[in-house]
Short mmCIF file of C-alpha atoms in Angstrom, two decimals:
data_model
loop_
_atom_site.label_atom_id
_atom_site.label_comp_id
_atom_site.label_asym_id
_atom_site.label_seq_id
_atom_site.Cartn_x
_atom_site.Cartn_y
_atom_site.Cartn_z
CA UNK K 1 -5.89 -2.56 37.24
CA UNK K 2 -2.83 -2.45 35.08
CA UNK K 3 -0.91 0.89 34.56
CA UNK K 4 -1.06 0.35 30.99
CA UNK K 5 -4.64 -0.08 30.57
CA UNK K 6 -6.22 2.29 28.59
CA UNK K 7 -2.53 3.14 26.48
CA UNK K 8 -3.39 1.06 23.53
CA UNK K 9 -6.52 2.38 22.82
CA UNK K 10 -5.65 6.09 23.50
CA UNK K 11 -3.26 5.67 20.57
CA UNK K 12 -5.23 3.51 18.20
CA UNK K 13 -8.04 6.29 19.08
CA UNK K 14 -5.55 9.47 18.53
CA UNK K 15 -3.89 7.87 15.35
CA UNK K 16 -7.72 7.28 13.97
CA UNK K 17 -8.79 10.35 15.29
CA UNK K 18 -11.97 8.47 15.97
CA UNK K 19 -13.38 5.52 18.47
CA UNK K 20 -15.02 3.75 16.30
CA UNK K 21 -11.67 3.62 13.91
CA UNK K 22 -9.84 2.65 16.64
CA UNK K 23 -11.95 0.02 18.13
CA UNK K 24 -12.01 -2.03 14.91
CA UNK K 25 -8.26 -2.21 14.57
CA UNK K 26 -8.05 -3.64 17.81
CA UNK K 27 -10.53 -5.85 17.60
CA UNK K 28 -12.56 -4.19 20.42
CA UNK K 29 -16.31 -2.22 20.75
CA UNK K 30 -16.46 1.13 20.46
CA UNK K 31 -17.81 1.53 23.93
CA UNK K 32 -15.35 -0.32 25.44
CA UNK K 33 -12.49 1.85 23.95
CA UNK K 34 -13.89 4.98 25.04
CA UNK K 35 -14.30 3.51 28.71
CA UNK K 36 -10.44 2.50 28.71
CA UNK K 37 -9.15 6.40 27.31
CA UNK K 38 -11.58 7.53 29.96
CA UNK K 39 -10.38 5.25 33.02
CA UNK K 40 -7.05 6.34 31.68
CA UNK K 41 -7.68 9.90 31.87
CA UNK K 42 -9.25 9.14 35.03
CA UNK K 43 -6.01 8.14 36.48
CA UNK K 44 -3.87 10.44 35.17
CA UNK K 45 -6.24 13.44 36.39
CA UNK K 46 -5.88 14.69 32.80
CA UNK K 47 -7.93 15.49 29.87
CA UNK K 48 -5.86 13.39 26.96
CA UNK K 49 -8.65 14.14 24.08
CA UNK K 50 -11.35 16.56 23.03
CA UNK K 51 -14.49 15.13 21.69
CA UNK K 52 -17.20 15.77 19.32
CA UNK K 53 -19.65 14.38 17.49
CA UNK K 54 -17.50 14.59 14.49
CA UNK K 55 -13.86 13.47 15.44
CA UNK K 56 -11.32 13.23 18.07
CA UNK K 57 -8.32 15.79 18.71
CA UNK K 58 -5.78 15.82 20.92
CA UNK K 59 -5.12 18.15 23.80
CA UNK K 60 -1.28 19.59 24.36
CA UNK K 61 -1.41 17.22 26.98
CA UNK K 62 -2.59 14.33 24.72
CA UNK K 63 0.22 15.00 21.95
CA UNK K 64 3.13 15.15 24.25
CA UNK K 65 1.74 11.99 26.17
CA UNK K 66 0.89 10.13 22.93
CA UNK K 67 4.68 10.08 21.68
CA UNK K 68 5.92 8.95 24.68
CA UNK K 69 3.24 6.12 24.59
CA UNK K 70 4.39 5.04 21.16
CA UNK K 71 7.60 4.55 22.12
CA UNK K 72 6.45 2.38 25.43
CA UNK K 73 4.71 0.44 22.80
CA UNK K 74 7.15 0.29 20.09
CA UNK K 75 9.98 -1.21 23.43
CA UNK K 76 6.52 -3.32 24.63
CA UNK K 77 6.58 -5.09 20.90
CA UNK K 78 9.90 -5.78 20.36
CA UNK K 79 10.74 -7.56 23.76
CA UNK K 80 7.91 -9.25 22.99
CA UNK K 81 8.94 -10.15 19.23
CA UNK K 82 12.25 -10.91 20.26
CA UNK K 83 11.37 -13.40 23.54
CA UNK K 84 8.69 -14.98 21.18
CA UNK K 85 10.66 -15.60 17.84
CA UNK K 86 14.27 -16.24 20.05
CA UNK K 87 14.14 -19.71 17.75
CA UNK K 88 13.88 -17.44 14.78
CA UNK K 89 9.97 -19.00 13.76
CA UNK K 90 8.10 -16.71 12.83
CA UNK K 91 4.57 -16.54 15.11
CA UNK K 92 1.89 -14.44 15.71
CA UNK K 93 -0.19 -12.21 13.56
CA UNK K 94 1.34 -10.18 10.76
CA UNK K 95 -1.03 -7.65 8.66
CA UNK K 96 0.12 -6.19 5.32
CA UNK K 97 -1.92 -4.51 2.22
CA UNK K 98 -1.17 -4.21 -1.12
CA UNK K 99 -2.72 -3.11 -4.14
CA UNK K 100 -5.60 -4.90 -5.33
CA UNK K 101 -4.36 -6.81 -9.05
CA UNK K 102 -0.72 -6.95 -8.30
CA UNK K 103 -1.87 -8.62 -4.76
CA UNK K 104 -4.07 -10.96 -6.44
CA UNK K 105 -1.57 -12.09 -8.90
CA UNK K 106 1.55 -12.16 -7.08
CA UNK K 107 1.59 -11.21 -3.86
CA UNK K 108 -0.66 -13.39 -2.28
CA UNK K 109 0.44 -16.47 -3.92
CA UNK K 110 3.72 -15.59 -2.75
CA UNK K 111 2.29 -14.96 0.74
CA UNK K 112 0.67 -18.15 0.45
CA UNK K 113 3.53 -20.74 0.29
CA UNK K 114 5.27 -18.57 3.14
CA UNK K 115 2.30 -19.14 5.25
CA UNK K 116 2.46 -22.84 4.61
CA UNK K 117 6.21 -23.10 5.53
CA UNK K 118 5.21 -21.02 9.11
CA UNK K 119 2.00 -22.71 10.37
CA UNK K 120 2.34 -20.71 13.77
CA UNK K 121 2.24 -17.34 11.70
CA UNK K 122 -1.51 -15.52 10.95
CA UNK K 123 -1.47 -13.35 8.23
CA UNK K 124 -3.61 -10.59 6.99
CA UNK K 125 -3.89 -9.23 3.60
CA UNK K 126 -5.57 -6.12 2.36
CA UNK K 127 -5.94 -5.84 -0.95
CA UNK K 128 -6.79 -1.60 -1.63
CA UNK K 129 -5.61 0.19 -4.71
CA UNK K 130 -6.04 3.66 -1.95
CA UNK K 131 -2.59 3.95 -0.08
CA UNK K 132 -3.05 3.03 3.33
CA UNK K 133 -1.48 4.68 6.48
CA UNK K 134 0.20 1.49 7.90
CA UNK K 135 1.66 3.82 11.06
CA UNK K 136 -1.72 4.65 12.04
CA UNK K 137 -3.85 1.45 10.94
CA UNK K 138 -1.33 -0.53 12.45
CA UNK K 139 0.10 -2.90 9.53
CA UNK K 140 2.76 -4.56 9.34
CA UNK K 141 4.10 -4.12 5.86
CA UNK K 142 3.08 -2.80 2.73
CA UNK K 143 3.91 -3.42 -0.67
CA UNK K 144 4.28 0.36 -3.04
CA UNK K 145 4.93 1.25 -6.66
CA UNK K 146 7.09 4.22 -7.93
CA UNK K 147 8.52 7.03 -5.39
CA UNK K 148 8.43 6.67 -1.67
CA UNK K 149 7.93 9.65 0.42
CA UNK K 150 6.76 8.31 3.99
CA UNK K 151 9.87 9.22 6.03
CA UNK K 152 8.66 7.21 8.89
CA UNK K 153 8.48 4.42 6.45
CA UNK K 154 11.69 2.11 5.36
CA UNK K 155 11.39 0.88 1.66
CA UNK K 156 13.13 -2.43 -0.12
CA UNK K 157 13.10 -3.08 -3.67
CA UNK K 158 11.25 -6.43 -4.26
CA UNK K 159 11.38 -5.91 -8.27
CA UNK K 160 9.90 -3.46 -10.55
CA UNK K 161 7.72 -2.49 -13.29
CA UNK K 162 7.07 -0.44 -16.41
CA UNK K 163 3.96 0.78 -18.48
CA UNK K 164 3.44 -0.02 -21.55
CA UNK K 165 0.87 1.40 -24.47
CA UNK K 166 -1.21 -0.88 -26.58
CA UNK K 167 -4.70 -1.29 -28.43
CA UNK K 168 -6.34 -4.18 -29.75
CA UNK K 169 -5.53 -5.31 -33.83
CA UNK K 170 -8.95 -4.30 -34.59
CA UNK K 171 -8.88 -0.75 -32.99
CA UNK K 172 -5.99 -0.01 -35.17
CA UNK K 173 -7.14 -1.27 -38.52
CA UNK K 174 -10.04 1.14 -37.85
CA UNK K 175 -7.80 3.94 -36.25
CA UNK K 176 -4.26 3.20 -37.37
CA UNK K 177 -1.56 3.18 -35.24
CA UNK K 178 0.18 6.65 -33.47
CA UNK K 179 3.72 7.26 -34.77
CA UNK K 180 4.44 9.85 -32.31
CA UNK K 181 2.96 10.88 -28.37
CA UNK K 182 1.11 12.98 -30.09
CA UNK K 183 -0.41 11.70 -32.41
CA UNK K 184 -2.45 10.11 -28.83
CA UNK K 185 -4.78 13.52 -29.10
CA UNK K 186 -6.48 12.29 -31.93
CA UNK K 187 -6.94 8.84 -30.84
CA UNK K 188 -9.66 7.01 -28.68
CA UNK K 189 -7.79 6.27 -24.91
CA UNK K 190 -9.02 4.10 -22.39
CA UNK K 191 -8.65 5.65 -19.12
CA UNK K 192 -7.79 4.41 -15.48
CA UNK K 193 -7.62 5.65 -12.15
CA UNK K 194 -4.32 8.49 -13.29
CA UNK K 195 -4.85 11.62 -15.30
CA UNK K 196 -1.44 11.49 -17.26
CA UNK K 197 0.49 8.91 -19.07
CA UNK K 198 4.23 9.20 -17.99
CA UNK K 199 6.40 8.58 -21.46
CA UNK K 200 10.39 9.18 -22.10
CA UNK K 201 11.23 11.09 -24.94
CA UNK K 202 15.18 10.85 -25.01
CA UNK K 203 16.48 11.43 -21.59
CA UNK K 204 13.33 13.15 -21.32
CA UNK K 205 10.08 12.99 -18.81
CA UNK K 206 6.42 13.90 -20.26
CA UNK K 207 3.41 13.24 -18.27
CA UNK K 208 1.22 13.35 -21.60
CA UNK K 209 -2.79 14.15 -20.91
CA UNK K 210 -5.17 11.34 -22.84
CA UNK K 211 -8.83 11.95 -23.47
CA UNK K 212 -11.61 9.51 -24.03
CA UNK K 213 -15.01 8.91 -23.32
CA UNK K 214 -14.70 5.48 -21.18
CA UNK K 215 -12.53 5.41 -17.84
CA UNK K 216 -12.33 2.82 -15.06
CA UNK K 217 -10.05 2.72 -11.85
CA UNK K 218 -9.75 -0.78 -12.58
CA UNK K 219 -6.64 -2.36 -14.34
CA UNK K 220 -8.24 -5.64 -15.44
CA UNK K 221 -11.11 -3.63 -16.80
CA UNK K 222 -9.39 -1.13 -18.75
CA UNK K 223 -7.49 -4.34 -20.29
CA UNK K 224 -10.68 -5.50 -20.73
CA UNK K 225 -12.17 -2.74 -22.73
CA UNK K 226 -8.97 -2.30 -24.65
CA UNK K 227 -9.17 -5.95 -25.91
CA UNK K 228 -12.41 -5.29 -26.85
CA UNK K 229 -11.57 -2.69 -29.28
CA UNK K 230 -12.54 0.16 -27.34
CA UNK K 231 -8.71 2.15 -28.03
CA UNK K 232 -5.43 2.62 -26.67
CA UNK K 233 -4.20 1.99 -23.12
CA UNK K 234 -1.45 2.32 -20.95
CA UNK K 235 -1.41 -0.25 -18.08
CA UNK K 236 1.95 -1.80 -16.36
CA UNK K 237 3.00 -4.78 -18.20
CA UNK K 238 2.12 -7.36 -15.96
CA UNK K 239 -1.76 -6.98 -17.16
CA UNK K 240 -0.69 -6.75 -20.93
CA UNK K 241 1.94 -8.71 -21.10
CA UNK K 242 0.62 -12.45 -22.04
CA UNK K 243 -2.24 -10.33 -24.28
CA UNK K 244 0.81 -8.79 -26.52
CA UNK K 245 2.87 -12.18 -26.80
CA UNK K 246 -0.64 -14.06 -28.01
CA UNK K 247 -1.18 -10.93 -30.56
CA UNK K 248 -4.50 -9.86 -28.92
CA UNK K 249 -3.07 -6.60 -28.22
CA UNK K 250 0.03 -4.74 -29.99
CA UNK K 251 2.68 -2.67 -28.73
CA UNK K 252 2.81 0.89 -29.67
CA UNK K 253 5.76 3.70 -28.91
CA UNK K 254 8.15 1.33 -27.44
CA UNK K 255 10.81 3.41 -28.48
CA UNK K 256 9.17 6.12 -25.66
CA UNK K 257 8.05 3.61 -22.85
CA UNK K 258 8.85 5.43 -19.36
CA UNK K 259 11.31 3.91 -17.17
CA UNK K 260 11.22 1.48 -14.51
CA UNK K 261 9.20 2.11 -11.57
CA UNK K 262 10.44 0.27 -8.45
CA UNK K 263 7.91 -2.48 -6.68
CA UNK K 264 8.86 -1.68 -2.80
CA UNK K 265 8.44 -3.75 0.44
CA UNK K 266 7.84 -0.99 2.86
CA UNK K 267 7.35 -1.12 7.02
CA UNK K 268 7.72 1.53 9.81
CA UNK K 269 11.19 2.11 11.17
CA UNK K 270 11.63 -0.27 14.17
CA UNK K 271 15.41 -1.11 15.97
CA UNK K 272 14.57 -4.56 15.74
CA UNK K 273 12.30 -5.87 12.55
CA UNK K 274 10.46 -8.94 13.46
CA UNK K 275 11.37 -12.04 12.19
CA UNK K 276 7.68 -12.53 10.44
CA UNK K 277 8.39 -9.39 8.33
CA UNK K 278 12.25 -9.96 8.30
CA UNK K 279 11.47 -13.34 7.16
CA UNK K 280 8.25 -12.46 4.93
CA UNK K 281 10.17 -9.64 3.04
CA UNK K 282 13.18 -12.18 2.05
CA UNK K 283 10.77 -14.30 0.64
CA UNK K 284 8.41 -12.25 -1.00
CA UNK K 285 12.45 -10.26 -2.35
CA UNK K 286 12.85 -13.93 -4.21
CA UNK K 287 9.31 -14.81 -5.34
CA UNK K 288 8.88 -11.58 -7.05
CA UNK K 289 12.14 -10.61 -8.79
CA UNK K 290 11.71 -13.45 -11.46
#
């Protein structure tokens, strides 16, 4: 038996807080990751986690073990990395998520000529509009709109993004168009998955409050129902872009569009970044800034 048997799973299983989590992002059964933390607890004559029905917890001894295991780990994968990609091709199995439209439409395309041009590389993608834990769930990279806060996380600019407000011709001729942000409260708004609509007035921020009676946490549906004549949204340009330059939707308060929000390539802080994300990053940096 190996002295490090039982060490990945005890930290997939504390960072998951669950067996069941942690056995499905390694790739394992459940059972069979609760035998390892146990033969590992075994050997080490220590309790490392309290269980319940409900969840997994630590014990003192389990957190003060745990970060010295991530840092074995962490050393583990980058000897490994750097032995494996020493002719700077990038191999093995790289897992990044993304949100769900802006993946679709740009991300993975990009993704997908990079894979061609590395056949010995597997990639992953999952496309989530929820913001996933990449420490914990063990990705790779992840791709982020707006203001980073993760300090564990570091964050490139890829490119960026604004929102912009529209409605349909025929929503207007009914409703007229809104000269001013407020002039929003008396108008039909199409809702997503946020609460407020950021604007700029001057040098000025306002997170402005819409009300309507239709709301979907989908982008491509709430362009959907605004084409349809349904009222006014507020999307990022990249879904209402080509709809506004064929004149089947129509720009309103340009003058107090918000400002840029940054698109961000983001992955956990790591002495030596692998040559698949080094290399993935770059690319996605070029095929994403036009």
């Amino acid at each position: 038996m190996s002295r490090w048997d039982g060490i990945d799973e005890f930290v997939a299983t504390a960072e998951a807080e669950s067996f069941s989590r942690a056995a499905a992002r390694l790739g394992l059964s459940t059972s069979g990751v609760s035998r390892a933390v146990a033969g590992l607890e075994e050997r080490l004559q220590t309790r490392l986690l309290y269980r319940t029905t409900r969840r997994v917890s630590l014990t003192d001894a389990g957190r003060a073990f745990l970060a010295r295991c991530r840092q074995l780990i962490q050393d583990r994968d980058e000897a490994l990395a750097a032995v494996g990609e020493e002719d700077g091709e990038p191999r093995g199995l790289l897992r990044m998520t993304c949100s769900a439209a802006y993946g679709e439409r740009f991300v993975a395309p990009a993704v997908n000529t990079f894979a061609l041009a590395h056949p010995r590389l597997s990639i992953e993608i999952d496309l989530d509009d929820a913001v996933r834990d990449i420490v914990s769930e063990g990705f790779d990279l992840a791709i982020r709109f707006g203001r980073l806060t993760d300090s564990r996380l570091i964050a490139k600019r890829l490119a960026s993004r604004t929102r912009r407000l529209c409605a349909s011709p025929d929503y207007l001729a009914r409703a007229g168009a809104p000269e001013r942000i407020v002039d929003l409260e008396a108008h039909a708004c199409v809702l997503g998955a946020s609460d407020t609509w950021p604007f700029r007035d001057g040098e000025r921020e306002i997170a402005f409050q819409p009300n309507g009676r239709w709301r979907c946490n989908s982008g491509q549906a709430v362009l959907d129902a605004a084409l349809s004549g349904l009222g006014v949204c507020q999307l990022p340009n990249f879904y209402v872009d080509a709809a506004i330059a064929q004149g089947r939707l129509v720009p309103l308060l340009e003058d107090h569009r918000p400002g840029d929000e940054g698109i961000w390539a983001v992955y956990p802080h790591l002495r030596l970044l692998p040559a698949k994300v080094r290399l993935l990053v770059e690319h996605l940096e070029r095929a994403l800034a036009g």
